[in-house]
Short mmCIF file of C-alpha atoms in Angstrom, two decimals:
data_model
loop_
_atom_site.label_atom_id
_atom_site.label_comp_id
_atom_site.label_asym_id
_atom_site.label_seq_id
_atom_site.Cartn_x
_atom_site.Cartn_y
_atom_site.Cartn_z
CA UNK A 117 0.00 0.00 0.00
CA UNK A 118 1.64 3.41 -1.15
CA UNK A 119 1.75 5.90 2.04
CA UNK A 120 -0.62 9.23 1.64
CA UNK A 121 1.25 12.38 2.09
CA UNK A 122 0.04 12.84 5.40
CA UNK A 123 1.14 9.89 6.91
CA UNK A 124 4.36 10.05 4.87
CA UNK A 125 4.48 13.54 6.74
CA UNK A 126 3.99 12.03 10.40
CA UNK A 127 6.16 9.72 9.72
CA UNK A 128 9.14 12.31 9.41
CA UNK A 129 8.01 14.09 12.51
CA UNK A 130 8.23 10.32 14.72
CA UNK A 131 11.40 9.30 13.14
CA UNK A 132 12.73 12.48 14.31
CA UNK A 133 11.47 12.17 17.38
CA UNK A 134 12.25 8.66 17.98
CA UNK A 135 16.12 9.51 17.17
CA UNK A 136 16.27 12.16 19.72
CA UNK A 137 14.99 9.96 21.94
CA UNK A 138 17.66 7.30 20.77
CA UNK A 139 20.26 10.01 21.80
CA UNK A 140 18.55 10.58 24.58
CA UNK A 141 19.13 7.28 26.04
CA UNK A 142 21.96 6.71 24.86
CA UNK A 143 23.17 9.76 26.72
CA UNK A 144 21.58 8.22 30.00
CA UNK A 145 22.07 4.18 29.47
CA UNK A 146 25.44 4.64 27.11
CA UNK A 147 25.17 2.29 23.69
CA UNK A 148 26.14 -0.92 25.75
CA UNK A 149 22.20 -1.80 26.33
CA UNK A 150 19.57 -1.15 28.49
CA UNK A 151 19.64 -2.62 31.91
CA UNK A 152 17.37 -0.80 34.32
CA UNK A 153 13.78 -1.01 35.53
CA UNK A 154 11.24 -2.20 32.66
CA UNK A 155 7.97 -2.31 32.35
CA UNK A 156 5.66 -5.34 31.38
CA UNK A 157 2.82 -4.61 29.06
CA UNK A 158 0.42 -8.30 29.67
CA UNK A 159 -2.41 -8.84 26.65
CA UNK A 160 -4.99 -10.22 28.18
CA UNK A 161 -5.03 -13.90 27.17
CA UNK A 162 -7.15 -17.20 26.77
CA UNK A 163 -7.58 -20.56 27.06
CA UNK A 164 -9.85 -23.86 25.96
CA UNK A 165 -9.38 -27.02 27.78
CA UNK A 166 -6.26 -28.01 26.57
CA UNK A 167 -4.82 -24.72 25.63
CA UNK A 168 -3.37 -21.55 26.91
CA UNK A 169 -1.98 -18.34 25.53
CA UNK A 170 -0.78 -15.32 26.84
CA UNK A 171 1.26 -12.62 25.07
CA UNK A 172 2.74 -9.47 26.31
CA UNK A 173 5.95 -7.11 25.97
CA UNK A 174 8.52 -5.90 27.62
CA UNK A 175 9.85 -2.30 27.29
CA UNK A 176 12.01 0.11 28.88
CA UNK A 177 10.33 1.74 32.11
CA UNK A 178 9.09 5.23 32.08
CA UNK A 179 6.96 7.34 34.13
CA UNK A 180 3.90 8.10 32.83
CA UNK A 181 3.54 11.80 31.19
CA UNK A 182 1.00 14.69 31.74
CA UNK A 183 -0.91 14.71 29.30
CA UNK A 184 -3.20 18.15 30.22
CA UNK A 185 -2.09 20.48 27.23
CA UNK A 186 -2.49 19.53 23.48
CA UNK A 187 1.15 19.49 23.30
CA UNK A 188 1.28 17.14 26.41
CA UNK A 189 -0.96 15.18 24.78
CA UNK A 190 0.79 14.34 21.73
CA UNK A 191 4.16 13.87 23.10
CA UNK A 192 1.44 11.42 25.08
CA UNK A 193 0.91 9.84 22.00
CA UNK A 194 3.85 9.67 20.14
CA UNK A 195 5.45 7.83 23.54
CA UNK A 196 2.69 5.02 23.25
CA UNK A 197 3.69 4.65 19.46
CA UNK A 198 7.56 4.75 20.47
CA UNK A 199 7.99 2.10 22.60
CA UNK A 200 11.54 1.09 23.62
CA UNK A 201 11.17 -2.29 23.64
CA UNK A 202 14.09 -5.04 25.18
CA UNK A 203 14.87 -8.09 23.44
CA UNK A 204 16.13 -11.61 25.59
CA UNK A 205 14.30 -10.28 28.51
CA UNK A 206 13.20 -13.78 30.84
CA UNK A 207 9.63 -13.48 31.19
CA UNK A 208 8.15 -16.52 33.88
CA UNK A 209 4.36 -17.70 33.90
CA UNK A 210 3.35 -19.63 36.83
CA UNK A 211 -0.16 -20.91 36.49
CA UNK A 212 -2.34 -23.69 35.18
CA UNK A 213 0.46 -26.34 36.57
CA UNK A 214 3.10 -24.36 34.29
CA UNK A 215 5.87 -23.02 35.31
CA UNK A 216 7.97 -21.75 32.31
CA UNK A 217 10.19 -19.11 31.54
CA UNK A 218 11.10 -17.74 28.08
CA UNK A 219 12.62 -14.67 26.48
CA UNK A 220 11.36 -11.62 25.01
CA UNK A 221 11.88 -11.69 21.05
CA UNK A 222 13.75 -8.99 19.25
CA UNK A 223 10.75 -6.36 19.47
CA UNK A 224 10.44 -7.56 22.73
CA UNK A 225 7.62 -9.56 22.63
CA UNK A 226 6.85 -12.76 24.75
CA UNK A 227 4.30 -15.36 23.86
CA UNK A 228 3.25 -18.63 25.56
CA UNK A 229 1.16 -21.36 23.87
CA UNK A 230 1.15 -24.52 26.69
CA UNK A 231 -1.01 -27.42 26.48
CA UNK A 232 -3.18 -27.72 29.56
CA UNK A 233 -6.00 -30.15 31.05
CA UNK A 234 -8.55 -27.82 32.52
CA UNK A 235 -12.36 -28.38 31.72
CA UNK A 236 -14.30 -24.85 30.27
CA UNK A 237 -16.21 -23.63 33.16
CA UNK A 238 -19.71 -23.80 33.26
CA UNK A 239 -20.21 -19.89 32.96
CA UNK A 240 -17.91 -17.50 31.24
CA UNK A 241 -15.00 -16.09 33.29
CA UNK A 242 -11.68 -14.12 34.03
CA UNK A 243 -9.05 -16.50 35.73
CA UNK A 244 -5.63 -15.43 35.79
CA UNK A 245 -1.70 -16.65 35.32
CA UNK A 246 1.08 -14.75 37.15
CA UNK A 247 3.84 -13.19 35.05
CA UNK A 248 7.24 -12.07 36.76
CA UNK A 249 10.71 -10.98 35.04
CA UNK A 250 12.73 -12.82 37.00
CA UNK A 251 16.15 -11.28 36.57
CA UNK A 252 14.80 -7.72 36.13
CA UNK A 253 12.92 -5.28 38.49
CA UNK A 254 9.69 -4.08 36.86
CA UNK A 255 6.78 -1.70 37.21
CA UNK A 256 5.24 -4.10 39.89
CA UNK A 257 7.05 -7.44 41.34
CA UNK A 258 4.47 -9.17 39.44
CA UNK A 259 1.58 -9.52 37.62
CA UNK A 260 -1.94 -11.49 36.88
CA UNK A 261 -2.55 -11.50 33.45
CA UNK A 262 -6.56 -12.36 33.18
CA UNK A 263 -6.88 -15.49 30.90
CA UNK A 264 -10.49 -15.39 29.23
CA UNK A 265 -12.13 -19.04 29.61
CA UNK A 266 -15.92 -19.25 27.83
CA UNK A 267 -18.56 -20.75 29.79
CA UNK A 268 -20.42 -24.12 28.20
CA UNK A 269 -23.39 -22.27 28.96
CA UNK A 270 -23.63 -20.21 26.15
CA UNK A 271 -22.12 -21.59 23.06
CA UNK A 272 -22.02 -18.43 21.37
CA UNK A 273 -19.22 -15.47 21.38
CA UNK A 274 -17.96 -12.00 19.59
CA UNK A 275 -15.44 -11.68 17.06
CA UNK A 276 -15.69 -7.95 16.33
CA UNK A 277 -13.16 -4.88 14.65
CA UNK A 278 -12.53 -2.21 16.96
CA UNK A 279 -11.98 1.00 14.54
CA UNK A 280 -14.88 2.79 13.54
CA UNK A 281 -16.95 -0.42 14.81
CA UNK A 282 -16.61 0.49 18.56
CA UNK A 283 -14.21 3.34 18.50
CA UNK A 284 -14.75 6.38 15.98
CA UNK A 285 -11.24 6.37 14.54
CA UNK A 286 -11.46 8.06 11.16
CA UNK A 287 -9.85 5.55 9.40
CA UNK A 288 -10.35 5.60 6.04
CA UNK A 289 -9.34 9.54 5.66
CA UNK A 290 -6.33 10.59 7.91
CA UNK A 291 -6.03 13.80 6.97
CA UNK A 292 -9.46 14.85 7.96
CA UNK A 293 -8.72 12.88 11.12
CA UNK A 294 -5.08 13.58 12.61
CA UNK A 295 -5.90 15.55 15.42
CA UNK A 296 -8.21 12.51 16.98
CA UNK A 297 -5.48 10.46 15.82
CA UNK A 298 -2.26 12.07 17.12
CA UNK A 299 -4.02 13.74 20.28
CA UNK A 300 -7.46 13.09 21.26
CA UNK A 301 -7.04 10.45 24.93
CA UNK A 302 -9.43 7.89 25.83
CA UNK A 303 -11.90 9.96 27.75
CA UNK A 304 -12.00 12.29 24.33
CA UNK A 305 -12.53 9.89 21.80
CA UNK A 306 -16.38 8.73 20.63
CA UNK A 307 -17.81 5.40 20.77
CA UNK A 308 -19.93 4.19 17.65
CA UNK A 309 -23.77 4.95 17.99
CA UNK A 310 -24.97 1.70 19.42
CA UNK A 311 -22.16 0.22 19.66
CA UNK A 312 -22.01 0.32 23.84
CA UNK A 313 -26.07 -0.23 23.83
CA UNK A 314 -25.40 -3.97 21.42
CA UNK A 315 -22.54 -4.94 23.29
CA UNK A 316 -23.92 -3.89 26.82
CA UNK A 317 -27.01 -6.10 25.88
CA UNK A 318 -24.76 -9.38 24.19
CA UNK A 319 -22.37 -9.47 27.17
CA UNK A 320 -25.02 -8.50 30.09
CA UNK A 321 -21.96 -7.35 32.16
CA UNK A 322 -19.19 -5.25 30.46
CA UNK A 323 -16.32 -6.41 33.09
CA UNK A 324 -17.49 -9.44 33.41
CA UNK A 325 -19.63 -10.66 30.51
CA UNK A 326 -21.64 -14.04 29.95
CA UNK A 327 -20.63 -14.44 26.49
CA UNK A 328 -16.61 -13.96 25.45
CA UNK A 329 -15.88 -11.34 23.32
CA UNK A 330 -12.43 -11.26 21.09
CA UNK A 331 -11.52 -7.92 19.11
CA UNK A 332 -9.77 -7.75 15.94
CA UNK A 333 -7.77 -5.07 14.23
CA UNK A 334 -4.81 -3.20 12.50
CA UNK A 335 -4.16 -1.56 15.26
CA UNK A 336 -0.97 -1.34 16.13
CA UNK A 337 -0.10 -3.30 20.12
CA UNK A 338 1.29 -0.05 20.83
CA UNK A 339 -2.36 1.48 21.59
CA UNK A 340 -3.42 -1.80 23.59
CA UNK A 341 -3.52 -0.04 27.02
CA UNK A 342 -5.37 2.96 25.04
CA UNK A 343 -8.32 0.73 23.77
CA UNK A 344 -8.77 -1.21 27.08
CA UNK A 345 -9.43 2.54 28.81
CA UNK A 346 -11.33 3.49 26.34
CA UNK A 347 -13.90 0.24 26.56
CA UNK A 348 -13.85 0.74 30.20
CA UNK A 349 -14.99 4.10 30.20
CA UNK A 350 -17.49 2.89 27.95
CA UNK A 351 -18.83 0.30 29.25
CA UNK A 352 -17.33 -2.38 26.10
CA UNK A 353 -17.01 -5.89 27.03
CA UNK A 354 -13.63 -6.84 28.02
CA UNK A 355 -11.71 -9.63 25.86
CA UNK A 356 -8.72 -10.51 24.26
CA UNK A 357 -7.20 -8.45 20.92
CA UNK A 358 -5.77 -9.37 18.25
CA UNK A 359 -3.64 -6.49 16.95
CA UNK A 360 -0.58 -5.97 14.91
CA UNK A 361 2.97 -4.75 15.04
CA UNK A 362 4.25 -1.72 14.02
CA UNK A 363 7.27 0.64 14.29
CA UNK A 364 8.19 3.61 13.23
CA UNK A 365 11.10 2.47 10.53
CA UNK A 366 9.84 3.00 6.56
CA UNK A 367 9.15 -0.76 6.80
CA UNK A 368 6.88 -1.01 9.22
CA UNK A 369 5.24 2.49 9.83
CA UNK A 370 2.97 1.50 6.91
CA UNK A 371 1.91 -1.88 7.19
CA UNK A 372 0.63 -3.91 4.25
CA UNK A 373 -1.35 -7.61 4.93
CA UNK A 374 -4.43 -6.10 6.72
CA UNK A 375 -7.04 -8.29 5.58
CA UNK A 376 -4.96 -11.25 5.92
CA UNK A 377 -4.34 -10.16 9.24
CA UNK A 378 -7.56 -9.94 10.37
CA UNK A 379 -8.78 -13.26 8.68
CA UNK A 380 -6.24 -15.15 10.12
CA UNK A 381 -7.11 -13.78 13.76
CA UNK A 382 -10.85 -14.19 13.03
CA UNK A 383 -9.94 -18.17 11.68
CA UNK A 384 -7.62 -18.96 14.15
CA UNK A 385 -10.61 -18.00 17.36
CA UNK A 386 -12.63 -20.61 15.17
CA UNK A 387 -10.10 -23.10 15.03
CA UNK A 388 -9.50 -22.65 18.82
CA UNK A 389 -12.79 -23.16 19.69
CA UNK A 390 -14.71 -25.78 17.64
CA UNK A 391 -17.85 -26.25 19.58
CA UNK A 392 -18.71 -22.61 19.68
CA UNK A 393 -20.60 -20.08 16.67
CA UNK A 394 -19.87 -16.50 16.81
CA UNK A 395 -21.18 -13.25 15.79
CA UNK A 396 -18.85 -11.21 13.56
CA UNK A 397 -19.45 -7.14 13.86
CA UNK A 398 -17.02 -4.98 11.75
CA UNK A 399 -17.85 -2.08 9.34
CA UNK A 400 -17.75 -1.52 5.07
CA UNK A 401 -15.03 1.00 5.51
CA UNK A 402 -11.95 -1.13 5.54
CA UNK A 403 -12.71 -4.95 3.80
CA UNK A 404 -14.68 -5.95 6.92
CA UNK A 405 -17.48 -8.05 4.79
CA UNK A 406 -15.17 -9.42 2.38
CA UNK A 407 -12.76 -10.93 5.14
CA UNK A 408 -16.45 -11.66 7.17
CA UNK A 409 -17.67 -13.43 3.72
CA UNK A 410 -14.24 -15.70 3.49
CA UNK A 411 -14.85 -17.08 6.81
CA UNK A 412 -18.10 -18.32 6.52
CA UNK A 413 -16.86 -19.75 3.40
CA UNK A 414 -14.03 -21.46 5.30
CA UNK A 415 -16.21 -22.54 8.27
CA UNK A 416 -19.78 -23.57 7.52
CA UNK A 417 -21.94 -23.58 10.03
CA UNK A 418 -19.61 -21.78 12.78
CA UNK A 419 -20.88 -17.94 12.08
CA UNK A 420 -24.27 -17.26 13.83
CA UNK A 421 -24.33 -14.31 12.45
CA UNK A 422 -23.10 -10.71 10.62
CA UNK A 423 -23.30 -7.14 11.41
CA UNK A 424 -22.24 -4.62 9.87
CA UNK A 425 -21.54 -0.63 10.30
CA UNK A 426 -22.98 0.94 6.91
CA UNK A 427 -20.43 4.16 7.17
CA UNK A 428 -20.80 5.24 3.49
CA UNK A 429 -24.33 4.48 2.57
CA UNK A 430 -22.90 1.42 0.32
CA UNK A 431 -23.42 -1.73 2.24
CA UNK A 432 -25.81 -3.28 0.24
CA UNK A 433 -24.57 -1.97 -3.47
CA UNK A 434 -22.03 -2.95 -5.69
CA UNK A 435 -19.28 -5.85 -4.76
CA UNK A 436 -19.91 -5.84 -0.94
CA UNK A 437 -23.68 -5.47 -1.21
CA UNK A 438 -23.08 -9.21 -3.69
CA UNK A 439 -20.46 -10.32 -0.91
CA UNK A 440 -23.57 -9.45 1.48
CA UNK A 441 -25.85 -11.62 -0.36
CA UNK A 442 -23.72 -14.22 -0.63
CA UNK A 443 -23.63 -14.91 3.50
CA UNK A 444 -26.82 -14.26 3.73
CA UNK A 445 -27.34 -17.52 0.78
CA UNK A 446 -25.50 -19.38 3.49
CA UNK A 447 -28.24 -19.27 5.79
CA UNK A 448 -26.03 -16.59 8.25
CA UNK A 449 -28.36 -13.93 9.35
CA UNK A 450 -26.94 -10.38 8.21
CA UNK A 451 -27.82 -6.89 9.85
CA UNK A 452 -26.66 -3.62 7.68
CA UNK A 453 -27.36 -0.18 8.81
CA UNK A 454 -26.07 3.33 9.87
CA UNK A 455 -25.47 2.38 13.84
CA UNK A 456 -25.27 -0.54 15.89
CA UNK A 457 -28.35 0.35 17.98
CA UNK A 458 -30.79 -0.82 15.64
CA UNK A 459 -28.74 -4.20 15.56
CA UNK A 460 -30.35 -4.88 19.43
CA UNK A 461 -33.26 -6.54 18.07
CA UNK A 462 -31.27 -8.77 14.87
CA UNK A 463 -29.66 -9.88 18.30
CA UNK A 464 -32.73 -10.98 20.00
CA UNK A 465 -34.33 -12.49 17.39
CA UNK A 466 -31.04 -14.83 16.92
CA UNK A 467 -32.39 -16.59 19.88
CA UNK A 468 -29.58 -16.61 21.88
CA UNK A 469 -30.37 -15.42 25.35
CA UNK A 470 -32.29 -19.00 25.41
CA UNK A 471 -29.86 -21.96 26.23
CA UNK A 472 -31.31 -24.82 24.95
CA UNK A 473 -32.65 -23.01 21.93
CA UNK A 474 -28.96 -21.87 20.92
CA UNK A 475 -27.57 -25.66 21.81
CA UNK A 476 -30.13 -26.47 19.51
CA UNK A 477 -28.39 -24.62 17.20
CA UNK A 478 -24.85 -25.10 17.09
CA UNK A 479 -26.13 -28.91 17.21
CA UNK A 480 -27.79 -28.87 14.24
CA UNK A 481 -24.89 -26.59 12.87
#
């Protein structure tokens, strides 16, 4: 994908931030590495019965800035986009009769993927591993990463996008959108019409809902703490993300592979949990019903049902309107419209706040 001007623009003014910061550090640490206090970001993670994953990073610590003036505010920013991150950092998880320690990657990620034997509870809930950096003093001396585990009750969950499905974002024109962007914080940012009402009414409890919910998007890890805040204060289900890597190098500050991205993330949920159907909820704005279309291809049966965000007026014309079609042929039930409000009652007519009636489903699925 060939960068806009504008973005080609921010990504001067980062790069030449981020090597002033480089100096910066170098001035403080010297050019022989990083050994001081760091701080652990932990992704929420999950688990079926004989899986677990949890992923996280580690970076270099920092107190938190100010962010009260507009200036504040993107220097805010541009610090949650410039992460510092530490490679071969030991990161231990004690916690579903693990104990295992491995190292940080060389953007400082860590990942575990551990077989388990630990039946699905019978209603949805958080449970928790612990995470500690064993050779290295962090923000805290440790911490519980909440592990999502879905409840056998209701065989249904959430596979939604996050930008301009739950959070106005602006994506699809960044020029008109830069300041909310580069500036705007949690508390300033807009939720989509409906969107808090839908989800509010899927999940029954935001913090600690009946159904799980997993979030999808090309959102870069970086704003991870950013979107959590920002469902809080809106009262968004909770649930694990799938998001994407970037940095600020020409390589990666534009990233290409967005659909297959979010395909494989939306697949891979599927894979991981066989005996459940989900509800898909994106937008038209950025290939959300042609990567929603693929996977009911891909999985018969296993998507309860579509809804879409109609931000342009074109949801059911041309190619996406046929795409549209086309799931509904497959007997998935599709809402398309302006806000997510009016989605409530496609919801409730899916039949799923009644047990037996959605067992009945995903049985005869």
């Amino acid at each position: 994908m060939t960068a806009t001007p504008a973005p080609r623009r921010l990504h001067r003014i980062v790069a030449a931030l981020d090597r002033w910061g480089e100096r910066a550090v170098h001035r403080i640490s010297g050019p022989a590495g990083y050994d001081g206090k760091v701080r652990m970001l932990a992704y929420a993670g999950y688990r079926n019965a004989t899986r677990l994953r949890v992923k996280g990073r580690i970076v270099r610590y920092q107190e938190p800035l100010d962010a009260a003036t507009k200036w504040a505010r993107f220097r805010a920013m541009v610090a949650i986009y410039n992460s510092r991150e530490l490679p071969g950092i030991a990161v231990r998880l004690v916690g579903y009769g693990h104990d295992v320690t491995v190292p940080t990657d060389d953007e400082g990620y860590f990942d575990f993927d551990l077989a388990i034997d630990a039946a699905l509870p019978p209603h949805t809930e958080w449970e928790a591993a612990t995470l500690t950096t064993p050779e290295r003093e962090m923000q805290r001396p440790s911490i519980e990463v909440p592990v999502l585990a879905p409840g056998d009750d209701h065989p249904f969950g959430v596979i939604s996008d996050i930008d301009d499905t739950v959070i106005e974002t602006g994506a699809t024109n960044f020029v008109k959108n830069w300041r909310r962007v580069l500036i705007e914080q949690p508390g300033d940012r807009m939720a989509v019409p409906g969107a808090s009402t839908l989800y509010r009414t899927i999940a029954g409890d935001h913090a600690a809902p009946r159904r799980p919910f997993f979030y999808v998007s090309s959102s870069p890890w970086n704003l991870y703490g950013f979107l959590t805040e920002f469902m809080e204060l809106n009262h968004i289900p909770h649930g694990p993300m799938f998001l994407k890597d970037y940095g600020i190098d020409r390589t990666k500050f534009i990233s290409t592979g967005h659909a297959a991205h979010k395909l494989a993330a939306i697949e891979g949920v599927l894979a991981f949990y066989p005996d459940f159907r989900f509800v898909l909820i994106g937008d038209n704005g950025q290939a959300d019903v042609a990567i929603y279309s693929q996977a009911v291809a891909d999985f018969p049966g296993r998507v309860a049902a579509v809804f879409i965000r109609d931000v342009d007026g074109t949801c059911r014309t041309g190619p996406e309107g046929a795409l549209i079609a086309g799931i509904e042929a497959a007997g998935v039930p599709t809402y398309c419209g302006t806000g997510l409000g009016d989605a409530v009652a496609a919801f409730s007519a899916l039949g799923m706040d009644d047990p037996q009636e959605a067992a009945g489903a995903v049985a005869a699925s």
